[in-house]
Coordinates of C-alpha atoms in Angstrom, one line a residue:
M1 CA 0.0 0.0 0.0
T2 CA 1.5 3.3 -1.1
A3 CA 0.9 6.4 1.0
V4 CA -0.1 9.6 -0.8
T5 CA 2.6 12.2 -0.4
T6 CA 1.6 14.6 -3.1
G7 CA -1.5 15.9 -4.7
D8 CA -4.7 17.7 -3.8
T9 CA -5.4 15.6 -0.7
V10 CA -2.1 16.4 0.9
I11 CA -2.4 20.1 0.1
L12 CA -5.9 20.4 1.4
S13 CA -5.0 18.5 4.5
F14 CA -2.0 20.8 5.1
I15 CA -4.1 23.9 4.6
F16 CA -6.9 22.6 6.9
F17 CA -4.5 21.7 9.8
M18 CA -2.5 24.9 9.3
I19 CA -5.7 26.9 9.8
L20 CA -6.4 24.8 12.9
F21 CA -2.9 25.4 14.2
L22 CA -2.9 29.1 13.7
G23 CA -6.5 29.4 15.0
G24 CA -5.4 27.6 18.2
I25 CA -2.5 30.0 18.6
W26 CA -4.9 32.9 18.0
L27 CA -7.3 31.6 20.6
M28 CA -4.5 31.4 23.2
G29 CA -3.6 35.0 22.5
F30 CA -7.2 36.1 22.5
A31 CA -7.7 34.6 25.9
Q32 CA -5.4 37.1 27.4
S33 CA -7.7 40.0 26.4
M34 CA -10.9 38.4 27.7
E35 CA -12.4 39.3 31.0
D36 CA -14.4 36.1 31.5
F37 CA -13.6 32.5 30.6
Q38 CA -9.9 33.1 30.0
A39 CA -8.9 29.6 31.1
I40 CA -11.5 27.8 29.0
V41 CA -10.6 29.7 25.8
F42 CA -6.8 29.3 26.5
V43 CA -7.2 25.5 27.0
A44 CA -9.4 25.3 23.9
G45 CA -6.7 27.0 21.9
L46 CA -4.0 24.7 23.4
L47 CA -6.1 21.6 22.6
I48 CA -6.7 22.7 19.0
T49 CA -3.0 23.4 18.5
S50 CA -2.0 20.1 20.0
L51 CA -4.5 18.1 18.0
S52 CA -3.6 19.7 14.7
L53 CA 0.1 18.9 15.3
A54 CA -0.7 15.3 16.5
F55 CA -2.8 14.6 13.5
M56 CA -0.2 15.8 11.0
M57 CA 2.6 13.9 12.8
R58 CA 0.6 10.6 12.6
Q59 CA -0.1 10.9 8.9
R60 CA 1.4 8.0 6.8
G61 CA 4.0 8.7 4.2
S62 CA 6.0 11.4 6.1
A63 CA 9.2 12.8 4.8
T64 CA 11.1 9.9 6.2
R65 CA 8.9 7.5 4.1
R66 CA 7.9 5.4 7.0
T67 CA 4.6 3.6 6.7
D68 CA 3.8 3.6 10.5
N69 CA 5.1 6.6 12.4
W70 CA 4.0 5.3 15.8
S71 CA 5.7 1.9 15.7
G72 CA 8.9 3.2 17.4
N73 CA 11.1 1.5 14.9
P74 CA 12.9 4.2 12.8
T75 CA 14.1 1.7 10.2
E76 CA 10.7 0.6 8.8

């Protein structure tokens, strides 16, 4: 099974998760200017940022050409 490393799917995935990543960072910054619910908005931004990074890191067919990035074996 070959992993898709180029094409429209990869580009759209990158754009979507980059928007999530930057939106999460924006939420963390926006939380500082709020009077109420600062902690909730900050944690929401932190979770969105973390989830966007985690999803992109677990995608198959990374630059190292591994098929399973979570196996722990770097030589696969």
